[in-house]
Coordinates of C-alpha atoms and ligand atoms in Angstrom, one line a residue:
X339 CA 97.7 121.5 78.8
X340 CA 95.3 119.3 80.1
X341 CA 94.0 118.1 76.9
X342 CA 96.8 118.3 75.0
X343 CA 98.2 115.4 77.5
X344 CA 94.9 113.5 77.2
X345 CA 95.0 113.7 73.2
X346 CA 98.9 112.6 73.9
X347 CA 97.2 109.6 76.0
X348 CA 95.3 108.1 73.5
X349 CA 97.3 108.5 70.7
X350 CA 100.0 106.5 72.7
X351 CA 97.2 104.0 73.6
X352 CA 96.5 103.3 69.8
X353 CA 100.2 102.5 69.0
X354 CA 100.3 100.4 71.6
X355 CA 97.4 98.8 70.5
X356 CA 98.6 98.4 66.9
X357 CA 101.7 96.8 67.7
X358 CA 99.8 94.4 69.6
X359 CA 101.6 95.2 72.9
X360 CA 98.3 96.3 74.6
X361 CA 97.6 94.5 77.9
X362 CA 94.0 93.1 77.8
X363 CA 93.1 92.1 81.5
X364 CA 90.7 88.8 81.7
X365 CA 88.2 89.1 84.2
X366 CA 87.9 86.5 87.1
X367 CA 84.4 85.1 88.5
X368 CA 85.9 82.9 90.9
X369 CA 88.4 83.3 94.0
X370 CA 92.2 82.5 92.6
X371 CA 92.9 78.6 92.1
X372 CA 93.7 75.5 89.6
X373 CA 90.3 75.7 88.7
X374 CA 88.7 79.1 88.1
X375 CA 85.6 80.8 86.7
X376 CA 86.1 83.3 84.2
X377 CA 83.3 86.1 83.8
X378 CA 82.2 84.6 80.6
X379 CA 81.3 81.6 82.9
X380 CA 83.6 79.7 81.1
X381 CA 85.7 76.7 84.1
X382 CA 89.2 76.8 83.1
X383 CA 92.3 75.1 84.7
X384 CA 94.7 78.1 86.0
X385 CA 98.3 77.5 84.4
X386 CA 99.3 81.0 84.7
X387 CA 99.5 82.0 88.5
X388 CA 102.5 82.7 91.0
X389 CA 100.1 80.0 93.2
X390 CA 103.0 77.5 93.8
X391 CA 101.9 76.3 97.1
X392 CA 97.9 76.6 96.0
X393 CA 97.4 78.9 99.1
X394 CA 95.9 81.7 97.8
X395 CA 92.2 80.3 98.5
X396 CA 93.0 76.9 100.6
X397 CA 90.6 76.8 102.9
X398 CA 93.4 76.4 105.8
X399 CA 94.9 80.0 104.9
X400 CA 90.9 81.0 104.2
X401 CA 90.2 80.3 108.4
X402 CA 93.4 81.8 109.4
X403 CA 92.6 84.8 107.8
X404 CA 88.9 85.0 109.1
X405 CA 90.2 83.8 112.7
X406 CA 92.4 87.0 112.2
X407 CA 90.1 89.5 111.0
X408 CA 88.1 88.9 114.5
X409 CA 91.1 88.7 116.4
X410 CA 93.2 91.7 114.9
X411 CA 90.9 94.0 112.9
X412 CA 91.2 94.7 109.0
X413 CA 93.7 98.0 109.0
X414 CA 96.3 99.2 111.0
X415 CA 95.8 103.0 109.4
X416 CA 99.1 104.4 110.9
X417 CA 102.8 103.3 109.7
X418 CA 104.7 101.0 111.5
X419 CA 106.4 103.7 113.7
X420 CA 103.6 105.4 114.7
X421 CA 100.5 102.9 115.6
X422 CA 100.9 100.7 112.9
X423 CA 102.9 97.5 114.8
X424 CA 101.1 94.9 116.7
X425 CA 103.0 92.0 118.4
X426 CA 102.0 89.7 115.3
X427 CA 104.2 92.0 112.5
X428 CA 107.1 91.3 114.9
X429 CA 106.5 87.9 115.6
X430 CA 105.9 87.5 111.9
X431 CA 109.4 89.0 110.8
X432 CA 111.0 87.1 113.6
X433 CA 109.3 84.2 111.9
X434 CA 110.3 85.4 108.7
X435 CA 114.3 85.9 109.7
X436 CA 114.1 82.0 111.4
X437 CA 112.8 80.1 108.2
X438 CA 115.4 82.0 105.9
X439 CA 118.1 81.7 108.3
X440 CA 118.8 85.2 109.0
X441 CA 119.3 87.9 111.8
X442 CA 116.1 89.4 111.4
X443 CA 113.7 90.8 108.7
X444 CA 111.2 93.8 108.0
X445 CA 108.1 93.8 106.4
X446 CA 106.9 95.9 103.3
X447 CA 103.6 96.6 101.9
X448 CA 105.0 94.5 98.7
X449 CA 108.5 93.6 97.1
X450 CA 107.9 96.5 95.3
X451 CA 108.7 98.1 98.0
X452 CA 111.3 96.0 99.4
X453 CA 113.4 96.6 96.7
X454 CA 112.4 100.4 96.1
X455 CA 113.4 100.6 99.9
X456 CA 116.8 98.6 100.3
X457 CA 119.5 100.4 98.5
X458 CA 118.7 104.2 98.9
X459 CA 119.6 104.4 103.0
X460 CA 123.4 102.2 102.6
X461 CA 124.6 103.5 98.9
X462 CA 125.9 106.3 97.9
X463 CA 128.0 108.0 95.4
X464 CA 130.9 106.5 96.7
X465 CA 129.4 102.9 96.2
X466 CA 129.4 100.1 93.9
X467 CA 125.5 98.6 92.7
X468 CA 126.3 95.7 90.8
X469 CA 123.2 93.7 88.9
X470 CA 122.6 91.5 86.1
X471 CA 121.1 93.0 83.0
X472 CA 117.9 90.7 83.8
X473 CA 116.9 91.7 87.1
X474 CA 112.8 92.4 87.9
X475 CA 112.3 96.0 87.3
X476 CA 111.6 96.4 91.0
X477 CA 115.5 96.1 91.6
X478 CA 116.3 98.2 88.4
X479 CA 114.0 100.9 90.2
X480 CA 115.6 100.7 93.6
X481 CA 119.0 101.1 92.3
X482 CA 118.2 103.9 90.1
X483 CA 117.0 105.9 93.6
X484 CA 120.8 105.6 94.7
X485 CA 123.9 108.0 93.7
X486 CA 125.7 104.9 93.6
X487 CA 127.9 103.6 90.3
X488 CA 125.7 101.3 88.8
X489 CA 127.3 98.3 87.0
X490 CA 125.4 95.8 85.0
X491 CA 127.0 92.7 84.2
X492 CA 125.5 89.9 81.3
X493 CA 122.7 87.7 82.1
X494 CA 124.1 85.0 84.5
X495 CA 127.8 85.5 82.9
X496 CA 130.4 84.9 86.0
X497 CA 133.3 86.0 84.0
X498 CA 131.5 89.4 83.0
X499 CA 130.2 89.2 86.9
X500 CA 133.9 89.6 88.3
X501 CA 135.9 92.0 86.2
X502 CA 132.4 94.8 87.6
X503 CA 133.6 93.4 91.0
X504 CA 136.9 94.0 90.1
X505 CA 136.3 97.5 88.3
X506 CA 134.1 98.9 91.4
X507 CA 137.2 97.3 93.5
X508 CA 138.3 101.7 94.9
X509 CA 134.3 101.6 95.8
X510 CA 133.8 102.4 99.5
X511 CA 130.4 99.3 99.7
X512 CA 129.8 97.2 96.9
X513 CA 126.7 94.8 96.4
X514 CA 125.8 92.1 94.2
X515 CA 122.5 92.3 93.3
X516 CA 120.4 89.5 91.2
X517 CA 116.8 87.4 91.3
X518 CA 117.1 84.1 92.7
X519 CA 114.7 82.9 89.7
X520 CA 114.1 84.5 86.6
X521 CA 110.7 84.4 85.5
X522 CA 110.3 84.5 82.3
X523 CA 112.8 81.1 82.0
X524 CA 112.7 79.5 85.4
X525 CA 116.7 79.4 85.6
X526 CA 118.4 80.5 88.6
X527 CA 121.1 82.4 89.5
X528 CA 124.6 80.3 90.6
X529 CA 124.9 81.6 93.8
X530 CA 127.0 79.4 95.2
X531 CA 129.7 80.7 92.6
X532 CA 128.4 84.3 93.2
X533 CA 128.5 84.1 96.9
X534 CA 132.1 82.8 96.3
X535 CA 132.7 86.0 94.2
X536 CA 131.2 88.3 96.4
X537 CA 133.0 87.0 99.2
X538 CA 136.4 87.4 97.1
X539 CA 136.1 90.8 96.5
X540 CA 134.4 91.9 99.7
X541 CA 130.8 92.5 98.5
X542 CA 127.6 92.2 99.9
X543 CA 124.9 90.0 97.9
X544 CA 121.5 90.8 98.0
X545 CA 119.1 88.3 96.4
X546 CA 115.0 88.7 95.2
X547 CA 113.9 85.5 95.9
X548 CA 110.4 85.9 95.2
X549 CA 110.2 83.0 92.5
X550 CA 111.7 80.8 95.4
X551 CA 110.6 81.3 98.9
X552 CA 108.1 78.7 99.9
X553 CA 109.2 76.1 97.4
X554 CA 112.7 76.2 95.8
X555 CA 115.5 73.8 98.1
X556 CA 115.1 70.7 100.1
X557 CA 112.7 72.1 102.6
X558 CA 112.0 75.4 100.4
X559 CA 113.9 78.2 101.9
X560 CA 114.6 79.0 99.0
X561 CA 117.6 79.3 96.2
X562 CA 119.9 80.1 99.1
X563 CA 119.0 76.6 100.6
X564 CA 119.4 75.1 96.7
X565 CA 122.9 76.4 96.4
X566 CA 123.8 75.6 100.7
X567 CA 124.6 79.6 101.2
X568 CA 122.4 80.0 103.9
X569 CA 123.3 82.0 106.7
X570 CA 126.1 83.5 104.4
X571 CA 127.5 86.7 106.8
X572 CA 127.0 88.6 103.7
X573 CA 123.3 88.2 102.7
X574 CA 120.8 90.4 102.2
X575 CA 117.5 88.6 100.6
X576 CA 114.1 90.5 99.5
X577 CA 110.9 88.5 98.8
X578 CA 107.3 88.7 98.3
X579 CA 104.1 87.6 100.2
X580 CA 102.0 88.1 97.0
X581 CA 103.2 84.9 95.0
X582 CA 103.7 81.2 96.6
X583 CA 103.4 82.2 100.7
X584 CA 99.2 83.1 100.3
X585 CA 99.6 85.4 97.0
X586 CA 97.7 88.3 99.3
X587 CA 100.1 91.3 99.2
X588 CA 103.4 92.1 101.4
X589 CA 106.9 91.8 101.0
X590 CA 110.5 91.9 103.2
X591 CA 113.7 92.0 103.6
X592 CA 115.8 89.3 105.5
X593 CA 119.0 89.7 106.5
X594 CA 122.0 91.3 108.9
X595 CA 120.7 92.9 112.1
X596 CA 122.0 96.2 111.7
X597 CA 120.9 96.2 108.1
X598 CA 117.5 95.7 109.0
X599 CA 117.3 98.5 112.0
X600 CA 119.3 100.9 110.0
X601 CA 116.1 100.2 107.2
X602 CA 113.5 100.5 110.2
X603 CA 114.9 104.0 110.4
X604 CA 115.7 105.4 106.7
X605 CA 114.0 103.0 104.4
X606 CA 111.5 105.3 102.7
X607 CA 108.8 103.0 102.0
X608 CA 108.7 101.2 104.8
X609 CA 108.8 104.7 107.0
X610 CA 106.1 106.8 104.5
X611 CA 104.0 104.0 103.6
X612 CA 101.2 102.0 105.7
X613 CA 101.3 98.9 107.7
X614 CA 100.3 95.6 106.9
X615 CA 97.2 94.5 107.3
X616 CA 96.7 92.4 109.9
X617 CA 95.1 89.9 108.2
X618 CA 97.7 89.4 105.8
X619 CA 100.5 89.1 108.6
X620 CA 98.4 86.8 111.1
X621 CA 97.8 84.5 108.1
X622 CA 101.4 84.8 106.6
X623 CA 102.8 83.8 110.1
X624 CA 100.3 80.8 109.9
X625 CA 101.9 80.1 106.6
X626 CA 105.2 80.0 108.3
X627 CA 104.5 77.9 111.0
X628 CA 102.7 75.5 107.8
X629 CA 105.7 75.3 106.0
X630 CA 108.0 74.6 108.4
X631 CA 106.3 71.9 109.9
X632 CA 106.3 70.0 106.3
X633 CA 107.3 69.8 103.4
X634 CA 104.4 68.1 101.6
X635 CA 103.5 71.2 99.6
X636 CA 106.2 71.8 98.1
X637 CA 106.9 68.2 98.0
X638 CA 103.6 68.5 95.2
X639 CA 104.6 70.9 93.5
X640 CA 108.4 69.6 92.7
X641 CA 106.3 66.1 91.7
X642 CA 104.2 68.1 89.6
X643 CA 106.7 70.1 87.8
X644 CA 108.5 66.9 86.8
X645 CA 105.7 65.1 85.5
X646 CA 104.3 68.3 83.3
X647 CA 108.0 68.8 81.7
X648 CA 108.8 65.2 81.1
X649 CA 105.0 64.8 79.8
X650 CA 105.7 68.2 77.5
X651 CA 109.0 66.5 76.3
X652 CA 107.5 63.4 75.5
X653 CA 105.2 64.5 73.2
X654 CA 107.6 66.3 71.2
X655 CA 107.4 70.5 72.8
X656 CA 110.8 72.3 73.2
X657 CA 110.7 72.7 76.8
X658 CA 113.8 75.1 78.6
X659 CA 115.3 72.4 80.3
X660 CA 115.3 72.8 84.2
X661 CA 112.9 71.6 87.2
X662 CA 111.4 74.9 88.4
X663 CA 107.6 75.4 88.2
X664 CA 107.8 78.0 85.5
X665 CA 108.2 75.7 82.0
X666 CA 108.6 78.2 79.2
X667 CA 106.9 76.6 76.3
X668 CA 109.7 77.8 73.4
X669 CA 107.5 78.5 70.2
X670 CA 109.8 81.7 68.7
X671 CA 107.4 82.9 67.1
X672 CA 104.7 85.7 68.7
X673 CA 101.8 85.6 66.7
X674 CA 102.4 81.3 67.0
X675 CA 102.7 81.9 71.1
X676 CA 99.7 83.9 71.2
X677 CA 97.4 82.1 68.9
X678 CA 98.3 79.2 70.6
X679 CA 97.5 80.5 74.3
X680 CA 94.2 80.9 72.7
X681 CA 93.0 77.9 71.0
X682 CA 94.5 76.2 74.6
X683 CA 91.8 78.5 76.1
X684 CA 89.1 76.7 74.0
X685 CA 90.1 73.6 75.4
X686 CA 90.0 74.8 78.9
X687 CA 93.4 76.1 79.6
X688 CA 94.4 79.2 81.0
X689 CA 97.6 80.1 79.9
X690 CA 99.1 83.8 78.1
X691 CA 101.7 83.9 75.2
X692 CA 105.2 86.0 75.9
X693 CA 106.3 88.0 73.6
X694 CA 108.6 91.2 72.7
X695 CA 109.4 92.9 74.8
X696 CA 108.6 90.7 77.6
X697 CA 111.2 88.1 76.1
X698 CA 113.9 89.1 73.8
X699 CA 112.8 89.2 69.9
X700 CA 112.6 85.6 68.3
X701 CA 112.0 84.1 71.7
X702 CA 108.2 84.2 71.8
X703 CA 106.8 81.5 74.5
X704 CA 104.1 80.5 76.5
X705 CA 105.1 80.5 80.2
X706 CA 103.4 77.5 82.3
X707 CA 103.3 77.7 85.6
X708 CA 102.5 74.7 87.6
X709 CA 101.1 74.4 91.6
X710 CA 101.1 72.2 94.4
X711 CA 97.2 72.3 93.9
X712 CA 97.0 71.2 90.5
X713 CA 95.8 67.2 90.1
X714 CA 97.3 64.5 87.9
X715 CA 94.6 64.6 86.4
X716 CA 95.0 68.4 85.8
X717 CA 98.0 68.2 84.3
X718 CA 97.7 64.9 82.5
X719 CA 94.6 66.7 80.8
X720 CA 96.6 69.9 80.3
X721 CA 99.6 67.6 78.4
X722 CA 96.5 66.2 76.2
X723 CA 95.3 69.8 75.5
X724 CA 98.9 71.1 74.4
X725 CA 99.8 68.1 72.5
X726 CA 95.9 68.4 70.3
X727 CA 96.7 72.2 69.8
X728 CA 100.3 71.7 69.1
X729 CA 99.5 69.3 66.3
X730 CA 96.2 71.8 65.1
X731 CA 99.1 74.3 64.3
X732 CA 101.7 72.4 63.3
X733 CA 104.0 72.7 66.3
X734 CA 104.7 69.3 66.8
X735 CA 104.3 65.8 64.2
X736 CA 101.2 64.0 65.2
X737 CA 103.4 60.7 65.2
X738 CA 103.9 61.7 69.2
X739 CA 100.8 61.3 71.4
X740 CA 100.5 61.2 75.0
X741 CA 101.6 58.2 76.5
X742 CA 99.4 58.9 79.7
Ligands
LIG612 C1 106.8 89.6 91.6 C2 108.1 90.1 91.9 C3 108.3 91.3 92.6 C4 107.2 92.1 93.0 O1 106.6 91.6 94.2 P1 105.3 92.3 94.7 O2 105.2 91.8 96.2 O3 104.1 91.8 93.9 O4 105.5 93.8 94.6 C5 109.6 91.7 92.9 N1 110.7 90.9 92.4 C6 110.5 89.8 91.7 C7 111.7 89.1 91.3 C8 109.2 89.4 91.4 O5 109.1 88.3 90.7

């Protein structure tokens, strides 16, 4: 049997192989940043990381996390109800609930998690799950744990959005479910307009904000803040730790007070899994505190953005039009979006093509993703770089040059 599944293995390894779907990982010889060290020794500027904030090695989160490790230990080894909470994962949920605007929150060992763990202990088979076709496979996942009637509605489509609500209308709980940002485009979900929905047809709405938290609205509490639902009676957000707030690991759920304690007791990956290390929740909190003292990071990075994508569409790319700090670069074309991500290698920028089935067939990309830490000079340089490769292959006339 045994071999059998290991002749199985490989055999599946070389089709994905020859359809060129197979995942090659590049090594890292530097800590995660703008500028990194590959292990070829090659110095590359990083356009490919969920750094927004540029916290993942700045030396302020660096000292919180070794003024924790001395204060707090490295590992709780016990879950959270047996040895496994200290007074900082309280004090860092309660900082968690206040920034978002909620009752309370609970932490996960990653959104993962979070979203594996929220819909199993309140749905049933006499619920309603109701989710757009796009959502991260985390949520997909969660739902599919549930005995609830699952409803998937098109990508962003309103109209399609309410005749589920109104379908799953004899449903004893129904929830909206969608990501706040969708990754591979940068758009966002309305939620003003779904909140409004929800709220019509008596529906919670639970939102993944991990593209968001950190960065996304005035002050960067995220799409909730962009579309003025915060504090909605009805919210349920998850998140993630492991992109813009430090990029360590760790997730959560934010939302109504009962919610959260009924989780504390049934949520099965919060209850079977292990605690947070303390050094990631001493320096998350410190994060916290950070962020809501100022917004000059996020600040950056919303500067940044706009002057890569008005850079991009100067020199002639088809950008999808928006302001977040993912700017898919629309080439069509895979074997285009991958060669491409290359030969920008050469010239010192780290970036990776998207193709099928990442992105639907025909809408092949490469996905930038820009960061409070990255320099004019960084992303002036990077504009250069695109525009020089661009022309190599023919993307774009030559006639455009940077103006910068
Ligand atoms: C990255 C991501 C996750 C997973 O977060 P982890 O903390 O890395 O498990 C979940 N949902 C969305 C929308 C994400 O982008």
């Amino acid at each position: 049997m045994a071999t059998a599944l290991i002749e199985w293995a490989k055999k599946q390894l070389q089709e994905i192989e020859a359809s060129g779907l197979y995942k090659h990982e590049r090594l890292i010889d530097s800590a995660q940043g703008v500028e990194i060290t590959l292990k070829d020794g090659r110095k590359v500027i990083n356009f490919c990381a969920n750094n927004y904030l540029g916290l993942a090695a700045h030396p302020r989160v660096v000292a919180a996390a070794r003024a924790a490790l001395d204060r707090w230990g490295y590992g709780m080894a016990s879950v959270r109800f047996i040895c496994g909470t200290q007074s900082i994962h309280k004090e860092l949920e309660q900082a968690i609930a206040d920034f978002l605007h909620c009752e309370d929150s609970i932490l996960y060992a990653a959104c993962f998690d979070a979203n594996g763990g929220v819909f199993e202990p309140f749905f049933g088979p006499e619920d309603a799950i109701i989710s757009d076709e796009l959502n991260h496979a985390s949520l997909i996942d969660g739902i599919r744990l549930t005995k609830a009637r699952r409803f998937v509605y098109k990508h962003l489509d309103l109209a399609d959005l309410e005749a589920k609500l109104a379908e799953a209308q004899s449903a004893r709980f129904r929830v909206v479910v969608t990501d706040g940002v969708f990754s591979m485009d940068g758009d966002y979900a309305p939620l003003d307009k779904i909140l409004e929905l929800t709220q019509r047809y008596d529906a919670l709405l639970l939102v993944d904000d991990s593209h968001a938290t950190g960065f996304v609205g005035a002050t960067g509490r995220g799409t909730p803040e962009k579309f003025g639902i915060m504090g909605a009676p009805n919210l349920l957000l998850t998140g993630t730790l492991g992109k813009a707030l430090g990029g360590a690991m760790g997730g959560y759920v934010a939302g109504p007070a009962p919610l959260i304690t009924l989780l504390r007791q049934r949520s099965r990956p919060y209850l079977f899994s292990n605690s947070l290390s303390p050094v990631v929740v001493a320096t998350t909190r410190e994060i916290f505190s950070w962020l809501s003292e100022t917004t000059e990071l996020r600040d950056r990075l919303a500067a940044n953005t706009q002057r890569f994508r008005q850079g991009m569409s100067e020199v002639g790319f088809d950008i999808r039009p928006g302001d977040h700090p993912i700017v898919p670069i629309m080439l069509y074309d895979a074997v285009l979006a991958h060669k491409m991500a290359d030969a920008l290698l050469q010239e010192g920028i780290y970036v990776i093509g998207f193709s099928y089935p990442v992105v639907p067939r025909g809408q092949a990309r490469i996905r930038v993703q820009l960061s409070a830490a990255h320099t004019t000079e960084h992303i002036d340089y990077a504009i250069k770089a695109f525009a020089k490769v661009g022309q190599d292959l023919g993307i774009i006339s030559s006639a455009a040059s940077p103006v910068r």
